[in-house]
């Protein structure tokens, strides 16, 4: 296994050691993320449903959220379909942003892969503008990498 460079990556890796239930693992990952980062109002997962071709709400912490997002819609769908992390300093300036929680002002979305195939995304929202940058992107990409072995 490749070396983990971030403390939160190491924590998640330790938390999920020998664990294989994806619902349990995503639930604890959402809690870890939500409580680790300050100024976060929502943290959780959207998981691709191949039958409906939608990204469906997965385990999360925060207020109730949109249940189904079309690939290519919003920040979530864009990150999923473009297969790249998106750091959005101001969601109101992002064309097509989906306002599930009116408190959100900035957002970070990172794709997750399972066996090399797109599986879904990690989505983190903040009420603060410009909350996420290169450091958080790198950390959350490491979390996605850890999760890819436990889903
Ligand atoms: N804002 C997201 C939708 C998901 S909520 O933030 C939980 C988007 O534009 O895709």
Short mmCIF file of C-alpha atoms and ligand atoms in Angstrom, two decimals:
data_model
loop_
_atom_site.label_atom_id
_atom_site.label_comp_id
_atom_site.label_asym_id
_atom_site.label_seq_id
_atom_site.Cartn_x
_atom_site.Cartn_y
_atom_site.Cartn_z
CA UNK A 1 0.00 0.00 0.00
CA UNK A 2 1.30 3.44 -0.82
CA UNK A 3 2.42 5.78 1.96
CA UNK A 4 -0.20 8.03 3.55
CA UNK A 5 0.96 11.65 3.78
CA UNK A 6 -1.81 13.25 5.81
CA UNK A 7 -2.87 12.76 9.43
CA UNK A 8 -6.55 12.45 8.51
CA UNK A 9 -5.64 9.87 5.85
CA UNK A 10 -3.78 7.85 8.47
CA UNK A 11 -6.71 8.20 10.89
CA UNK A 12 -9.23 6.98 8.33
CA UNK A 13 -6.95 4.13 7.33
CA UNK A 14 -6.66 3.03 10.97
CA UNK A 15 -10.41 3.40 11.51
CA UNK A 16 -11.24 1.20 8.52
CA UNK A 17 -8.58 -1.46 8.96
CA UNK A 18 -10.15 -4.88 8.24
CA UNK A 19 -13.57 -3.25 7.72
CA UNK A 20 -15.49 -4.10 4.55
CA UNK A 21 -19.09 -2.86 5.01
CA UNK A 22 -19.29 0.13 2.69
CA UNK A 23 -22.27 1.77 4.44
CA UNK A 24 -20.53 1.55 7.82
CA UNK A 25 -17.25 2.78 6.38
CA UNK A 26 -18.73 5.72 4.48
CA UNK A 27 -20.75 6.66 7.58
CA UNK A 28 -17.70 6.83 9.80
CA UNK A 29 -15.74 8.63 7.09
CA UNK A 30 -18.48 11.29 6.87
CA UNK A 31 -18.34 11.78 10.65
CA UNK A 32 -14.53 11.96 10.64
CA UNK A 33 -14.53 14.60 7.89
CA UNK A 34 -17.38 16.65 9.38
CA UNK A 35 -15.77 16.86 12.80
CA UNK A 36 -12.18 17.24 11.59
CA UNK A 37 -12.66 20.34 9.46
CA UNK A 38 -13.84 23.58 11.01
CA UNK A 39 -16.46 25.71 9.28
CA UNK A 40 -18.12 22.78 7.52
CA UNK A 41 -21.92 22.57 7.37
CA UNK A 42 -22.22 19.38 5.31
CA UNK A 43 -19.95 16.40 4.56
CA UNK A 44 -20.93 13.19 2.84
CA UNK A 45 -21.17 11.03 -0.23
CA UNK A 46 -23.03 10.73 -3.52
CA UNK A 47 -22.79 7.24 -5.00
CA UNK A 48 -23.38 6.39 -8.67
CA UNK A 49 -26.40 4.20 -9.34
CA UNK A 50 -25.85 2.43 -12.66
CA UNK A 51 -29.55 1.44 -12.93
CA UNK A 52 -30.92 4.99 -12.71
CA UNK A 53 -27.73 6.70 -13.95
CA UNK A 54 -27.95 9.17 -11.07
CA UNK A 55 -25.68 10.07 -8.18
CA UNK A 56 -27.65 9.08 -5.09
CA UNK A 57 -27.26 10.46 -1.59
CA UNK A 58 -25.06 8.30 0.63
CA UNK A 59 -23.99 8.56 4.29
CA UNK A 60 -23.53 12.16 5.42
CA UNK A 61 -23.47 14.63 8.31
CA UNK A 62 -25.43 17.87 8.07
CA UNK A 63 -28.90 18.97 7.06
CA UNK A 64 -31.13 16.85 4.81
CA UNK A 65 -29.87 17.06 1.23
CA UNK A 66 -30.80 16.42 -2.40
CA UNK A 67 -31.35 12.68 -2.94
CA UNK A 68 -30.48 12.34 -6.64
CA UNK A 69 -28.09 14.37 -8.78
CA UNK A 70 -27.63 13.87 -12.52
CA UNK A 71 -24.04 13.25 -13.64
CA UNK A 72 -22.77 16.54 -15.07
CA UNK A 73 -25.21 18.57 -12.90
CA UNK A 74 -23.89 20.77 -10.14
CA UNK A 75 -20.48 20.54 -8.56
CA UNK A 76 -21.09 16.90 -7.59
CA UNK A 77 -22.05 15.74 -11.09
CA UNK A 78 -19.31 17.81 -12.75
CA UNK A 79 -16.56 16.33 -10.56
CA UNK A 80 -17.92 12.83 -11.12
CA UNK A 81 -18.24 13.07 -14.90
CA UNK A 82 -15.00 15.00 -15.39
CA UNK A 83 -13.24 12.55 -13.04
CA UNK A 84 -11.43 15.33 -11.24
CA UNK A 85 -11.57 17.12 -7.91
CA UNK A 86 -13.31 20.49 -7.93
CA UNK A 87 -12.47 23.24 -5.45
CA UNK A 88 -15.20 25.90 -5.64
CA UNK A 89 -14.34 29.07 -3.69
CA UNK A 90 -17.81 30.60 -4.23
CA UNK A 91 -20.64 28.24 -5.13
CA UNK A 92 -22.80 31.15 -6.28
CA UNK A 93 -20.29 31.79 -9.07
CA UNK A 94 -20.38 28.14 -10.23
CA UNK A 95 -22.80 27.75 -13.15
CA UNK A 96 -25.29 25.01 -12.32
CA UNK A 97 -24.51 24.79 -8.63
CA UNK A 98 -27.26 22.89 -6.79
CA UNK A 99 -28.21 24.65 -3.56
CA UNK A 100 -29.20 21.72 -1.32
CA UNK A 101 -28.27 23.68 1.78
CA UNK A 102 -28.63 27.46 1.59
CA UNK A 103 -25.87 27.82 4.21
CA UNK A 104 -23.19 26.61 1.76
CA UNK A 105 -20.86 29.17 0.22
CA UNK A 106 -17.84 27.10 -0.83
CA UNK A 107 -17.43 23.45 -1.69
CA UNK A 108 -14.91 20.67 -2.36
CA UNK A 109 -15.88 17.56 -4.34
CA UNK A 110 -13.48 14.65 -4.88
CA UNK A 111 -14.22 11.54 -6.98
CA UNK A 112 -13.93 8.04 -5.49
CA UNK A 113 -12.99 4.97 -7.52
CA UNK A 114 -13.52 1.28 -6.81
CA UNK A 115 -11.42 -1.20 -8.77
CA UNK A 116 -10.47 1.73 -11.00
CA UNK A 117 -14.12 2.49 -11.90
CA UNK A 118 -15.89 5.72 -10.85
CA UNK A 119 -17.91 4.93 -7.71
CA UNK A 120 -19.12 8.33 -6.49
CA UNK A 121 -17.83 11.46 -4.78
CA UNK A 122 -16.99 12.96 -1.42
CA UNK A 123 -18.76 16.33 -1.04
CA UNK A 124 -17.81 18.90 1.63
CA UNK A 125 -19.61 22.24 2.02
CA UNK A 126 -18.68 25.32 4.03
CA UNK A 127 -20.60 28.45 5.00
CA UNK A 128 -17.30 30.36 4.56
CA UNK A 129 -16.21 31.60 1.14
CA UNK A 130 -12.93 30.14 -0.10
CA UNK A 131 -12.79 27.54 2.70
CA UNK A 132 -10.99 24.88 0.65
CA UNK A 133 -7.66 25.03 -1.15
CA UNK A 134 -4.80 22.84 -2.33
CA UNK A 135 -4.13 21.42 1.17
CA UNK A 136 -7.71 20.24 1.70
CA UNK A 137 -7.89 18.92 -1.88
CA UNK A 138 -4.79 16.80 -1.31
CA UNK A 139 -6.08 15.55 2.05
CA UNK A 140 -9.50 14.60 0.75
CA UNK A 141 -8.00 12.92 -2.32
CA UNK A 142 -6.02 10.77 0.10
CA UNK A 143 -9.26 9.93 1.95
CA UNK A 144 -10.83 8.89 -1.36
CA UNK A 145 -7.83 6.66 -1.98
CA UNK A 146 -8.17 5.03 1.45
CA UNK A 147 -11.93 4.57 0.94
CA UNK A 148 -11.39 2.92 -2.44
CA UNK A 149 -10.04 -0.10 -0.53
CA UNK A 150 -13.00 -0.23 1.91
CA UNK A 151 -16.14 0.08 -0.27
N1 LIG B 1 -23.99 21.67 -3.97
C1 LIG B 1 -23.90 20.37 -4.61
C2 LIG B 1 -25.09 19.52 -4.29
C3 LIG B 1 -24.93 18.66 -3.09
S1 LIG B 1 -25.10 19.49 -1.63
O1 LIG B 1 -24.06 20.48 -1.52
C4 LIG B 1 -25.06 18.45 -0.35
C5 LIG B 1 -23.75 20.55 -6.11
O2 LIG B 1 -23.82 21.64 -6.65
O3 LIG B 1 -23.55 19.54 -6.77
#
